[in-house]
Each structure stands twice: as structure tokens, then as C-alpha cells.
Short mmCIF file of C-alpha atoms and ligand atoms in Angstrom, two decimals:
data_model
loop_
_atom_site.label_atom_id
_atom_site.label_comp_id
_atom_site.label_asym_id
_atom_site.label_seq_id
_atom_site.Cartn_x
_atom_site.Cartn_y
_atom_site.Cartn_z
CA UNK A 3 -0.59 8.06 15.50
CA UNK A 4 -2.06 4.55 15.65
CA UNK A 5 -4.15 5.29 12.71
CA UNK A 6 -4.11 2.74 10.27
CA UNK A 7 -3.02 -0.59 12.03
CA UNK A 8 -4.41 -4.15 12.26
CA UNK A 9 -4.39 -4.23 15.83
CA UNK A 10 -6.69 -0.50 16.14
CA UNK A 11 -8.62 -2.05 13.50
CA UNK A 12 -9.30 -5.37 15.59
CA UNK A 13 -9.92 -3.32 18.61
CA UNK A 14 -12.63 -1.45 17.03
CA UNK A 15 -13.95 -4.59 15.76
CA UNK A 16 -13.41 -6.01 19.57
CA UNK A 17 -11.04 -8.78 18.57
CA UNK A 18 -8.00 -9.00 19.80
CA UNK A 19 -4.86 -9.75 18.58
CA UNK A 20 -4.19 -12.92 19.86
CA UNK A 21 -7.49 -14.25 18.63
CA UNK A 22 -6.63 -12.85 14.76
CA UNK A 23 -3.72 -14.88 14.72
CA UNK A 24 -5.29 -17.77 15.76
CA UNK A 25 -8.10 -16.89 12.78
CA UNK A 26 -5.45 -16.14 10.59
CA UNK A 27 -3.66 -19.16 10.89
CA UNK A 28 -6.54 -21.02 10.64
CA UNK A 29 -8.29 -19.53 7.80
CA UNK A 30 -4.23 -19.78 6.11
CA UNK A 31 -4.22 -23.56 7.04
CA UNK A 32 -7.48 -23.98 5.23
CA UNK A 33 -6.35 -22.24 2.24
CA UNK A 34 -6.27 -25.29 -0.38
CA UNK A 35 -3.63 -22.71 -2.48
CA UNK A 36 -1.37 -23.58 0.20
CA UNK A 37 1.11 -26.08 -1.50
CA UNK A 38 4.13 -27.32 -0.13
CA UNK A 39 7.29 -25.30 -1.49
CA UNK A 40 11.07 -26.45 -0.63
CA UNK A 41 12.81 -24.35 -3.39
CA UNK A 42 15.17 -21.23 -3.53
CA UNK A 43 13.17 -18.72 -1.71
CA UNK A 44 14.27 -14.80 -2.58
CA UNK A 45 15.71 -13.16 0.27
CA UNK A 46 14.30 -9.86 0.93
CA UNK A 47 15.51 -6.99 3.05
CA UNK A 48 13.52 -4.55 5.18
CA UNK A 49 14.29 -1.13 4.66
CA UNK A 50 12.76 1.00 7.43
CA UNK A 51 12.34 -0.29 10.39
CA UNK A 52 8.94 1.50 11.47
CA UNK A 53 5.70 0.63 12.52
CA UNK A 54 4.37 -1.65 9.14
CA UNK A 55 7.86 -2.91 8.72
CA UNK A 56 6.90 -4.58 11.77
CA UNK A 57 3.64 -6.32 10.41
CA UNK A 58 5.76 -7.59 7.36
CA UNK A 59 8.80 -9.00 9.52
CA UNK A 60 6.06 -10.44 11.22
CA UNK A 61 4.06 -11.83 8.07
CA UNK A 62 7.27 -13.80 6.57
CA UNK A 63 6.25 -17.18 9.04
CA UNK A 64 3.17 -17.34 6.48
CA UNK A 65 5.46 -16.64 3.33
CA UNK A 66 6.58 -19.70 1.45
CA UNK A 67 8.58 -17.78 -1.17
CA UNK A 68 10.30 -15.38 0.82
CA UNK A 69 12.55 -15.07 3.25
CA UNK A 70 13.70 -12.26 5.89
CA UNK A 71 17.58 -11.84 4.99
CA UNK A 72 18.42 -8.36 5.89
CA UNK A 73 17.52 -5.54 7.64
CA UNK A 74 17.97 -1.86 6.46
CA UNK A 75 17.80 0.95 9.75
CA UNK A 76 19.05 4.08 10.67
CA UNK A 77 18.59 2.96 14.79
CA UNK A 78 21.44 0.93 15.88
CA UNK A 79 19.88 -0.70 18.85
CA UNK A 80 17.09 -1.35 16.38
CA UNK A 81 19.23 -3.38 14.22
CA UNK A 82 20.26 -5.61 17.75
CA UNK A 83 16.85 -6.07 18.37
CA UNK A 84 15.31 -7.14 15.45
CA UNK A 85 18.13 -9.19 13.89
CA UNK A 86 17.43 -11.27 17.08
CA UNK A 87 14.14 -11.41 16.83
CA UNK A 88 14.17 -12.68 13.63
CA UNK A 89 17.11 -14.48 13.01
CA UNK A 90 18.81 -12.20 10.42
CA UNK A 91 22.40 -12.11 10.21
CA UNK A 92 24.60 -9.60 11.09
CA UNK A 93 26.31 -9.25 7.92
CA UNK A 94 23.08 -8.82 6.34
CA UNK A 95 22.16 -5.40 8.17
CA UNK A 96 22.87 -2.05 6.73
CA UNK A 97 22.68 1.61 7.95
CA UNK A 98 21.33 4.25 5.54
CA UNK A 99 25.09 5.56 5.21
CA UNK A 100 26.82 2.34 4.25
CA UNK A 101 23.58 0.97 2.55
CA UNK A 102 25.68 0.98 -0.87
CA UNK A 103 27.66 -1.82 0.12
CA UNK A 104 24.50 -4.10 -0.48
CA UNK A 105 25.54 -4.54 -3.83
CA UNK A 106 28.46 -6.93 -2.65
CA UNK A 107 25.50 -9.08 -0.63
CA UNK A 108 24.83 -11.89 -3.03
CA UNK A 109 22.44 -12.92 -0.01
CA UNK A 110 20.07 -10.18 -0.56
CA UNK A 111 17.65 -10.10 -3.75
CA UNK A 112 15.26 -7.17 -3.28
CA UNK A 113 14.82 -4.36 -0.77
CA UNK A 114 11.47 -3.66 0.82
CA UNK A 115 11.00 0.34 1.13
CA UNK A 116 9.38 1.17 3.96
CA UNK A 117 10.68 4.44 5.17
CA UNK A 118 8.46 8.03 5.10
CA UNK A 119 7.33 9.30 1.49
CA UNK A 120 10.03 11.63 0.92
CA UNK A 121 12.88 8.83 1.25
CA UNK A 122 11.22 6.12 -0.84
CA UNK A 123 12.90 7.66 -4.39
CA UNK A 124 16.31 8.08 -2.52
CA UNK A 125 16.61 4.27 -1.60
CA UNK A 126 14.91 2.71 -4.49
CA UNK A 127 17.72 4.40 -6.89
CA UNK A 128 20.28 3.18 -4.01
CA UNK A 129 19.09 -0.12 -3.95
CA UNK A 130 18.34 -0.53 -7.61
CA UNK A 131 22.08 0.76 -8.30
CA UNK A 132 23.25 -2.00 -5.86
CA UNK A 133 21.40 -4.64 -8.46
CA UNK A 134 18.29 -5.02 -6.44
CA UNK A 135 15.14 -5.41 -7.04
CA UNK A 136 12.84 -3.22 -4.94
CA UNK A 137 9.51 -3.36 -3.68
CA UNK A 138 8.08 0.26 -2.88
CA UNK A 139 5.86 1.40 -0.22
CA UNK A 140 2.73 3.32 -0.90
CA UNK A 141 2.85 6.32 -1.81
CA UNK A 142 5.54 5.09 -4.97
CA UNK A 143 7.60 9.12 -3.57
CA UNK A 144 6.26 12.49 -3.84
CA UNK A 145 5.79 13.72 -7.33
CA UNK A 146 5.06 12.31 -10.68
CA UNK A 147 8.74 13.71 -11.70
CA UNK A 148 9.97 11.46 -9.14
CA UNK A 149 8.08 8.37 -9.68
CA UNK A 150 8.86 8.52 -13.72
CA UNK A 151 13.05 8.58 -12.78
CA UNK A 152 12.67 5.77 -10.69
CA UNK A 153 11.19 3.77 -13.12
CA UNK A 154 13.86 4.72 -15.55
CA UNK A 155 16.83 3.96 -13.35
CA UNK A 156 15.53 0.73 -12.38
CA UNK A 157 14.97 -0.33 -15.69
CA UNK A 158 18.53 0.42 -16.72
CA UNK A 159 19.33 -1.41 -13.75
CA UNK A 160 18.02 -3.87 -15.02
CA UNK A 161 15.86 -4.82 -11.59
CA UNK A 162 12.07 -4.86 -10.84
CA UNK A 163 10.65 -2.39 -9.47
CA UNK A 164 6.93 -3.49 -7.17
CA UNK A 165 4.63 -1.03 -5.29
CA UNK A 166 3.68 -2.65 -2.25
CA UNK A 167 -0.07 -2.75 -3.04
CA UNK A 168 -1.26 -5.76 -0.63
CA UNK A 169 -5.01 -5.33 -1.62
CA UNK A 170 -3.85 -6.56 -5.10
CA UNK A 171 -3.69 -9.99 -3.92
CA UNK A 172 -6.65 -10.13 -1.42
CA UNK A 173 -9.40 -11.89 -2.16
CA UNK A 174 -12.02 -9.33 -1.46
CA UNK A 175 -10.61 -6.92 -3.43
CA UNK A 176 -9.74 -9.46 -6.66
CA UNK A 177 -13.88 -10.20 -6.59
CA UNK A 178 -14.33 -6.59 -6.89
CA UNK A 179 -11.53 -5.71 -9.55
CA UNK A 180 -13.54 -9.06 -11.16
CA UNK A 181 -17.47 -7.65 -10.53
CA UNK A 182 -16.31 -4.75 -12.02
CA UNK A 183 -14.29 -4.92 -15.00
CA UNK A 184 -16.20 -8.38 -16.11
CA UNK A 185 -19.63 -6.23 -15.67
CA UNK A 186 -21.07 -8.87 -13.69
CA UNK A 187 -23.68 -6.74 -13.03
CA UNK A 188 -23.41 -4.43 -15.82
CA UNK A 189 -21.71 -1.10 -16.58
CA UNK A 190 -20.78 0.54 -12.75
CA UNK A 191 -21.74 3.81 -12.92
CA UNK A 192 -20.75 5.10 -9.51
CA UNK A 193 -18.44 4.36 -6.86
CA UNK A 194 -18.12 5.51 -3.11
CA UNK A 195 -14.60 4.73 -1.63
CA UNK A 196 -13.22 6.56 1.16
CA UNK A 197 -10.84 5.95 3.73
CA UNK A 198 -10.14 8.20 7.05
CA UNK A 199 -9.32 8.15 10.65
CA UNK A 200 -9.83 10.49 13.05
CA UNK A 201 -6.14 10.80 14.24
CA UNK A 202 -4.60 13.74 17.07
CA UNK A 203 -1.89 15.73 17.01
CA UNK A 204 1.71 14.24 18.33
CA UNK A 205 5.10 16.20 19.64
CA UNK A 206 7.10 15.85 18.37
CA UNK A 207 5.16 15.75 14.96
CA UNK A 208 4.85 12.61 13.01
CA UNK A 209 6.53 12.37 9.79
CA UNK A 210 3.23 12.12 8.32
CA UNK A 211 1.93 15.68 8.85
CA UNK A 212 5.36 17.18 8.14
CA UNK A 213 4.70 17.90 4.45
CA UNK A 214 8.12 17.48 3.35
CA UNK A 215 7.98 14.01 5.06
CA UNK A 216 4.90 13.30 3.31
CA UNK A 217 4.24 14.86 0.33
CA UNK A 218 0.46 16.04 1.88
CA UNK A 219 -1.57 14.53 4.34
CA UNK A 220 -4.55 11.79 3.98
CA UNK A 221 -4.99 11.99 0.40
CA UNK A 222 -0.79 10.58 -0.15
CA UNK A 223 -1.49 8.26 3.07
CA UNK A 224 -4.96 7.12 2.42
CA UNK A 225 -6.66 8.44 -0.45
CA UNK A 226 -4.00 6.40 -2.42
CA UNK A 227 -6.71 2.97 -1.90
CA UNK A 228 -9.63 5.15 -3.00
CA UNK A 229 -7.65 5.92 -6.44
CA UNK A 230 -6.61 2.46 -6.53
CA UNK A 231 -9.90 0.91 -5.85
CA UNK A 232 -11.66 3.05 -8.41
CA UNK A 233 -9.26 2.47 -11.23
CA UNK A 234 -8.95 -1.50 -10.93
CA UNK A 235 -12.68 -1.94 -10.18
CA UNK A 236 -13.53 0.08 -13.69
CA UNK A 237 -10.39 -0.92 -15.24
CA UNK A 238 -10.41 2.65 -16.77
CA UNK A 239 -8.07 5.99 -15.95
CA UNK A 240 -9.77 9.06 -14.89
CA UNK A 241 -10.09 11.66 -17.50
CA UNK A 242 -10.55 14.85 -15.20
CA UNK A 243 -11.31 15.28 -11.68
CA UNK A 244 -13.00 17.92 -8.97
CA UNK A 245 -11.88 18.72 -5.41
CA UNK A 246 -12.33 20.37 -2.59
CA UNK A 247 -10.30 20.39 0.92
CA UNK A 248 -12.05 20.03 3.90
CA UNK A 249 -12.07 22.87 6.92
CA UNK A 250 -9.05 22.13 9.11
CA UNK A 251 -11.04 22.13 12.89
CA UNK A 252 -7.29 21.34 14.32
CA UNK A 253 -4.67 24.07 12.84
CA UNK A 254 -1.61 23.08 14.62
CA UNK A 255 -2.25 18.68 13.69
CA UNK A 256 -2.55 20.39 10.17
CA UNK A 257 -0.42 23.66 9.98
CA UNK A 258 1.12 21.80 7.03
CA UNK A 259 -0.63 19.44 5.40
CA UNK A 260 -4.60 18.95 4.54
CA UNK A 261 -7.06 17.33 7.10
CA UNK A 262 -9.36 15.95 5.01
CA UNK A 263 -10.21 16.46 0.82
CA UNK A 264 -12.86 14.97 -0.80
CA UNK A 265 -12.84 14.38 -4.53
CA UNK A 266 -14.59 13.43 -7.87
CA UNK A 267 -12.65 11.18 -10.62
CA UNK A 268 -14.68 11.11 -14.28
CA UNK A 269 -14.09 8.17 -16.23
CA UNK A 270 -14.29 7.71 -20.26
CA UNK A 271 -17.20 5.13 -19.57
CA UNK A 272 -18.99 7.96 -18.27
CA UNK A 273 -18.44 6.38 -14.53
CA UNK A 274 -17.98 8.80 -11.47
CA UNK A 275 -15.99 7.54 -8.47
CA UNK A 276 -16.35 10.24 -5.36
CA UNK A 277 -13.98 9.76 -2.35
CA UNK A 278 -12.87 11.41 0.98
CA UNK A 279 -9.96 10.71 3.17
CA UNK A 280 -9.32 12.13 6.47
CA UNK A 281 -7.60 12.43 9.82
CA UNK A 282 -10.80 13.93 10.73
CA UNK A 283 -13.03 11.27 10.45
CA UNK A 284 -12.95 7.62 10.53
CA UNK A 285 -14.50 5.74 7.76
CA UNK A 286 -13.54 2.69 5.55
CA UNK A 287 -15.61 1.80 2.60
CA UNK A 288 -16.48 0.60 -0.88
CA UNK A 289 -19.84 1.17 -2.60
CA UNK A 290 -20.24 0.42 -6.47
CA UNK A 291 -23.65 1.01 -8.42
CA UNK A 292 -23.86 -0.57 -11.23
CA UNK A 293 -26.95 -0.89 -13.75
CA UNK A 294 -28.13 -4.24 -12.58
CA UNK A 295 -27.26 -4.13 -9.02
CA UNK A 296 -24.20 -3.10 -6.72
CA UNK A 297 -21.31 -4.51 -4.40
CA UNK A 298 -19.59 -3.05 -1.23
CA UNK A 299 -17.36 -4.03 1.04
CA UNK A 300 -17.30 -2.78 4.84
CA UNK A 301 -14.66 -2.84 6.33
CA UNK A 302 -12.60 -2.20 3.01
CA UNK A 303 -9.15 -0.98 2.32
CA UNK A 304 -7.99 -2.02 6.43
CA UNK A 305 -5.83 -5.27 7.26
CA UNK A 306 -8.84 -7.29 7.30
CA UNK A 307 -11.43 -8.66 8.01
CA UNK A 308 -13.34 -7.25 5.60
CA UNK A 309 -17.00 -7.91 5.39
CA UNK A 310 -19.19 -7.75 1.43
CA UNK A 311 -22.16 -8.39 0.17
CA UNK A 312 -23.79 -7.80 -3.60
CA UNK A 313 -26.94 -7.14 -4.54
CA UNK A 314 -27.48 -11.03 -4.90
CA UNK A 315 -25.93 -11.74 -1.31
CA UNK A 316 -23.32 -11.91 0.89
CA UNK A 317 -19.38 -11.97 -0.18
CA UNK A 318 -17.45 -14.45 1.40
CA UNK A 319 -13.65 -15.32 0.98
CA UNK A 320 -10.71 -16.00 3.77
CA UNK A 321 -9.27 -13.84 5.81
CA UNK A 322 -5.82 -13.81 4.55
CA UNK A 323 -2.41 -12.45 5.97
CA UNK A 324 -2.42 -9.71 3.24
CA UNK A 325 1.30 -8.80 3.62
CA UNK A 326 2.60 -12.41 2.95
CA UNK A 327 0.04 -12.76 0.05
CA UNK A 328 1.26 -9.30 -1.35
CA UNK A 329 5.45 -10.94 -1.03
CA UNK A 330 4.79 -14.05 -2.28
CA UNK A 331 3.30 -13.00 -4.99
CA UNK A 332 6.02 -10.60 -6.38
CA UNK A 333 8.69 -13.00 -4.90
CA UNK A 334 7.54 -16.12 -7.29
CA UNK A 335 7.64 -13.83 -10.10
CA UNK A 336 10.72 -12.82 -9.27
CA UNK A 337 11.93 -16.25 -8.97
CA UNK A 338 10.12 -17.34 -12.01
CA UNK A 339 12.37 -14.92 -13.84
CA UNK A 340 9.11 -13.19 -15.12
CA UNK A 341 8.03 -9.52 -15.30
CA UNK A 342 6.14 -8.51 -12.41
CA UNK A 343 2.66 -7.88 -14.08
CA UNK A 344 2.09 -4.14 -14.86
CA UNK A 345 -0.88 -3.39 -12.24
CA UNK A 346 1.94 -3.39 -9.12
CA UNK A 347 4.83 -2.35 -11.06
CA UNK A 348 6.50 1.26 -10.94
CA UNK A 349 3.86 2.34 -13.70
CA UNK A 350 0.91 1.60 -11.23
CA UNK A 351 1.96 3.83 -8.63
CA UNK A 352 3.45 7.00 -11.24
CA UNK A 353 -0.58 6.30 -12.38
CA UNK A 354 -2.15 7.18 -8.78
CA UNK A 355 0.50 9.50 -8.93
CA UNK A 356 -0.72 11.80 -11.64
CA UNK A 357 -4.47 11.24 -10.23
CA UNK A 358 -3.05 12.58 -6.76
CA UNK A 359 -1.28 15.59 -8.50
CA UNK A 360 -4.57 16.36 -10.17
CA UNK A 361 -6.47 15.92 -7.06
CA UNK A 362 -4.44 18.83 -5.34
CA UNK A 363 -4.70 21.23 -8.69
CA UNK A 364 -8.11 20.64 -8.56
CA UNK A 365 -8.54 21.57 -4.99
CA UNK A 366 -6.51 24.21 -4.74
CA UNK A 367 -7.68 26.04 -8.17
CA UNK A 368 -11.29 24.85 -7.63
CA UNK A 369 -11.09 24.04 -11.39
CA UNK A 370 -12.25 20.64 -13.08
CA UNK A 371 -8.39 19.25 -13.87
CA UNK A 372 -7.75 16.73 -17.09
CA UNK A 373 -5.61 14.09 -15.91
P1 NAD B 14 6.82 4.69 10.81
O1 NAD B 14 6.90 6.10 11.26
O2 NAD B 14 6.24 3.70 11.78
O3 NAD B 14 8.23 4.15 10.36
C1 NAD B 14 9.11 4.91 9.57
C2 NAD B 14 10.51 4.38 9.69
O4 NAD B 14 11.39 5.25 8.98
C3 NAD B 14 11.02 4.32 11.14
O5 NAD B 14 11.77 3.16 11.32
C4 NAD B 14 11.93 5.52 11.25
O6 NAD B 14 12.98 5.34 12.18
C5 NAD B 14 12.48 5.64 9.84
N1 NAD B 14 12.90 7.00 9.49
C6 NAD B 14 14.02 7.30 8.84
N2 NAD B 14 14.14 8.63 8.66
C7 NAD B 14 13.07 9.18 9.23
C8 NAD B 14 12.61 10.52 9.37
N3 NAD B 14 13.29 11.56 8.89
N4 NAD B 14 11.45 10.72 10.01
C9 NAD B 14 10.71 9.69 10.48
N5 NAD B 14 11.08 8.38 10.36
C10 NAD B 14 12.25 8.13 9.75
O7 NAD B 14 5.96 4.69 9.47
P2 NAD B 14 5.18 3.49 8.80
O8 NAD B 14 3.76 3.55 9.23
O9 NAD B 14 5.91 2.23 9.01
O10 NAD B 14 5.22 3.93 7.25
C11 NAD B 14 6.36 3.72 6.45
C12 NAD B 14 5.91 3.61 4.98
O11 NAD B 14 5.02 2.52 4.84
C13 NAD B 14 5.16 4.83 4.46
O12 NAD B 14 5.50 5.09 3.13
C14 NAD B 14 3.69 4.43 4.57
O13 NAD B 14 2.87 5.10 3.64
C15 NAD B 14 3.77 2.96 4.27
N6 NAD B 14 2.68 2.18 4.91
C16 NAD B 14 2.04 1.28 4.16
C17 NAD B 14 1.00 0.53 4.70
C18 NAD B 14 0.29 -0.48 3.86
O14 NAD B 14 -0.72 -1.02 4.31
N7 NAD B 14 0.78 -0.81 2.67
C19 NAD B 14 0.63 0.73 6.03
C20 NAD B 14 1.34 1.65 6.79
C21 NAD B 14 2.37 2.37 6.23
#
């Protein structure tokens, strides 16, 4: 399922890849936040060695506070391969059955979880038992339950604990969070986010529609942004939420998990944020009305480029490798000996994690849920 990848995303735009790069590094190089940096740089290891643990091993050349230092995979040719590719050592790589052993590593620093849904609580209590800090992939795991215990055993670990929210550190999105909350153009009262791709079925089936892979289907893969979106651009949590699930038009894609849902989050300001995600449908976008105007962004939760304009005019900011922004942000932190701040911490994802529990009561009950 090539659903949600920068290079589908450039072909629909008609770029290709080769060209991005170049506009990448271009638009990096122009970046006057890029300062020189020759200190200790934290050495990261990728957990997972799947499809976007590709685009990060990739995105390290444009990180200048981290560094690729092991690997983490359950696919010993894999391990050949990419510790090659990118020059990681041999004594930094680790199966998932002799993954403890990281805790003798004084060359690794944090672990990057990038593995399905259902494995992300297993390894960040690993890795946080091995003294690691840990950056989590999106969805944080699969229930609230789980998300609150790994919270609690990092923090008697004593290590960080990130969610690997890139769009916290991309431009676009940090205007937005900014029109928003600092009611630039007065209170938002609605938002429309939603975020879908019209994906088929595969054999054997992808992790993703294997609900105990998962945890569900678009709403834990995608709908994840829409919650996201809607809670930093108000800077509120929901108080109750609606939902409905879509009709499934392909019943063995989705014999186990939902093709499409479509929901309603009520805020205290008296804001209403209404979102669908899909693997029915492709669609990618931001719309906030507020009382003196509105914002959107089109493309808007992808890899980029993303395109905005306000009611005033047009948005324009670089076009960022979001991945190295999102690792050298934590990493500096990190290296700062600071505490991550609390919007991509453990306690940001349990938050979208109660919203997506409600989501599902709410859908399945066809009741209006308190969050
Ligand atoms: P993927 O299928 O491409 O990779 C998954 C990796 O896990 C593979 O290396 C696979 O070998 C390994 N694996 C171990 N046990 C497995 C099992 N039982 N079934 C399937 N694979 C298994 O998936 P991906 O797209 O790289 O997604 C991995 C994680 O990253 C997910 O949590 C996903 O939500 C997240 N993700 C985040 C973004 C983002 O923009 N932040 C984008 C894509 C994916």
C-alpha cells in the first residue's frame, strides 16, 4: 500500500523525486536557521526497518544533531543492507530477540520506534529498560491503557519518551498552531481536517488492515493528524465527540478494520472541528473559520509541499525535510539535558489517544461520547 509516501505524494503533484531533493536541499541551504554545529551529536537507532524508516535513514544527511548509530530489524539480510548503506556499525545492530543487550551500547542514546501499532508499547518498555530514550511512532500503541504504562515506565526509567509528530516542527503547521491559538483572526469556530487515500487490497494483507496489527484502520493511521491539527490549532481538548463509520464498498480490504469514519470533536470554546479519514478516498486538508476570516492549507498533513493561504493572502514558508526537523529538534533537547516540551512527549499521544477511543465509542454506539 503506497498510501501515504513522499514520493506518491510528488507523483500526484507531478514532481519527481529527484527534483524534491534538489528543492529540498535548496530550500534547506537557504534556511538562515541553519548554523554550523560540530558538537556531540546523539546517536539514534532505527527500530523497524520498514517503509518510513527508510525516509528517516534517509533524512539524517540534513540532521545536524543526530546521528544514525544503530539499526534495530527482525530481517537479517536487512541489517547487511542497510548497515552498508549507511555506514552503521555492526556492533550497533540488534534483532528483536537480543534487542535487550542495547543497554550495554554506550553508543546508542535513543531508539526510534518504527515498527506496526501493536509493537510500539513492547519496544518502548524494552528500550526504555535498556536506559534509552525513545522516540515513538504515530499512533503512541493501541489503547489508552497502553499509552498511560509507557509513560510510567519510562519515567521510572528515567528516559524521554517523544512521539514522532514531524508536523510539530514544520513551518506550515507552527503558523497555524500560531493563527489559531494567538486568534489572529479571532475566535476559530470551525475546522475541516481530513486526511484519506484511496488504497487496494494486498495478499498477503498489510499489517495495517490486520486489526491486531493496527489497532483499526484510517482513523489510528490517519485520522491521528486531524486530532492533532484540531487540538494544537485551538489549543483546547475536545469535550465530547460524534461519529459515524463509513459503508465499507470493499469487504475483504476491510473484513477487519473500518474504511473510512468521519467525526465531530466539540470544544469548551464552543469550536467544532469535523474530520474524515479514509482508504476510500483521497483527500488532504485543513480549513479553519474563524470570526474575522479563515486559513487552510492544501496539501496539509503529507511530506510536503504544502500550499496556504489566509483570508489576507497567500502562506508562504520553506519546504523543509520534515523528518530531520522533527530529530533535531528532540535530539538538542536531549542534548541540552532539558525536558522534551509536553506537546510531543508521551502525554501528547495518550491525549489523541483518548480522542481516538472516543471516536470509536461514538461510532459504534451512535451516542455523543464525553472525552
Ligand atoms: P512498514 O510496513 O513499511 O514497516 C514495518 C516494519 O516493521 C518492517 O520493517 C517490518 O519488517 C517490521 N515488522 C516487524 N514485525 C512485523 C509484523 N508482524 N508485521 C509487519 N511488519 C513487521 O510500515 P511503515 O509505513 O514504515 O510504518 C511503521 C510505523 O511508522 C507505523 O506505526 C506507522 O503508523 C508509522 N508511520 C509514520 C509516518 C509519519 O509520517 N510519521 C509515516 C508512515 C508510517
Amino acid at each position: 500500500m503506497e498510501n501515504f509516501s513522499r514520493r506518491s505524494f510528488l507523483q500526484k503533484v507531478g514532481i519527481s523525486a529527484g527534483a524534491a531533493t534538489v528543492l529540498a536541499t535548496q530550500s534547506s541551504a537557504a534556511n538562515p536557521n541553519q548554523v554550523h554545529y560540530e558538537g556531540k551529536k546523539l546517536n539514534i537507532a532505527l527500530c523497524g526497518l520498514g517503509r518510513y524508516a527508510g525516509y528517516l535513514a534517509d533524512s539524517f544527511v540534513d540532521a545536524k544533531y543526530c546521528t544514525l548509530a544503530g539499526l534495530v530489524t527482525g530481517t537479517p539480510s536487512k541489517a547487511v543492507e542497510w548497515s552498508k548503506k549507511y555506514n552503521v556499525p555492526t556492533t550497533n545492530i540488534y534483532n528483536y530477540q537480543n534487542f535487550d543487550e542495547i543497554i550495554n551500547n554506550k553508543n546508542i542514546d535513543l531508539v526510534y520506534i518504527v515498527l506496526p501499532n501493536s509493537m510500539h508499547k513492547e519496544f518502548t518498555l524494552r528500550a526504555a529498560k535498556a536506559g534509552k530514550h525513545v522516540i515513538v511512532e504515530k499512533p503512541m500503541a493501541l489503547s489508552v491503557k497502553d499509552c498511560q504504562e509507557m509513560i510510567k515506565v519510562c519515567e521510572e526509567a528515567g528516559v524521554q519518551l517523544a512521539m514522532g509528530y514531524r508536523l510539530h516542527y514544520e513551518p506550515y503547521h507552527l503558523e497555524l498552531k500560531r493563527l489559531g491559538q494567538e486568534k489572529v483572526f479571532g475566535q476559530v469556530r470551525l475546522i475541516e481536517v481530513s486526511l484519506g487515500y484511496k488504497t487496494g487490497n494486498s495478499i498477503p494483507k498489510e499489517w495495517r488492515l490486520v486489526k491486531s496489527l493496527s489497532g483499526g484502520g484510517p482513523l489510528m493511521n490517519l485520522g491521528v493528524y486531524c486530532i492533532q491539527g484540531s487540538r494544537y490549532v485551538l489549543g483546547e481538548e475536545p469535550i465530547a465527540v460524534t461519529a459515524q463509520f463509513g459503508k465499507v464498498s470493499d469487504k475483504e480490504k476491510c473484513a477487519e478494520v473500518e474504511e473510512s469514519i468521519t467525526w465531530q470533536l466539540e470544544f469548551p470554546s464552543g469550536a467544532v472541528a469535523t474530520s474524515t479519514s479514509s482508504y476510500n478516498c483521497n483527500v488532504d486538508r485543513f480549513f479553519a473559520s474563524a470570526d474575522e476570516g479563515y486559513f487552510e492549507l492544501h496539501p496539509a498533513v503529507s511530506y510536503g509541499p504544502f500550499r496556504g493561504r489566509t483570508s489576507k493572502g497567500e502562506l508562504s514558508f520553506p519546504d523543509i525535510n520534515q523528518q530531520a526537523a522533527q530529530m533535531d529538534g528532540i535530539s538538542k533537547v536531549i542534548l541540552d539535558k532539558q525536558k522534551l516540551p509536553s506537546h510531543i512527549t508521551g502525554e501528547e499521544g495518550l491525549k489523541d489517544m483518548k480522542v481516538i477511543e472516543a471516536i470509536y465509542k461514538a461510532a459504534k454506539t451512535g451516542k455523543r461520547i464525553l472525552v
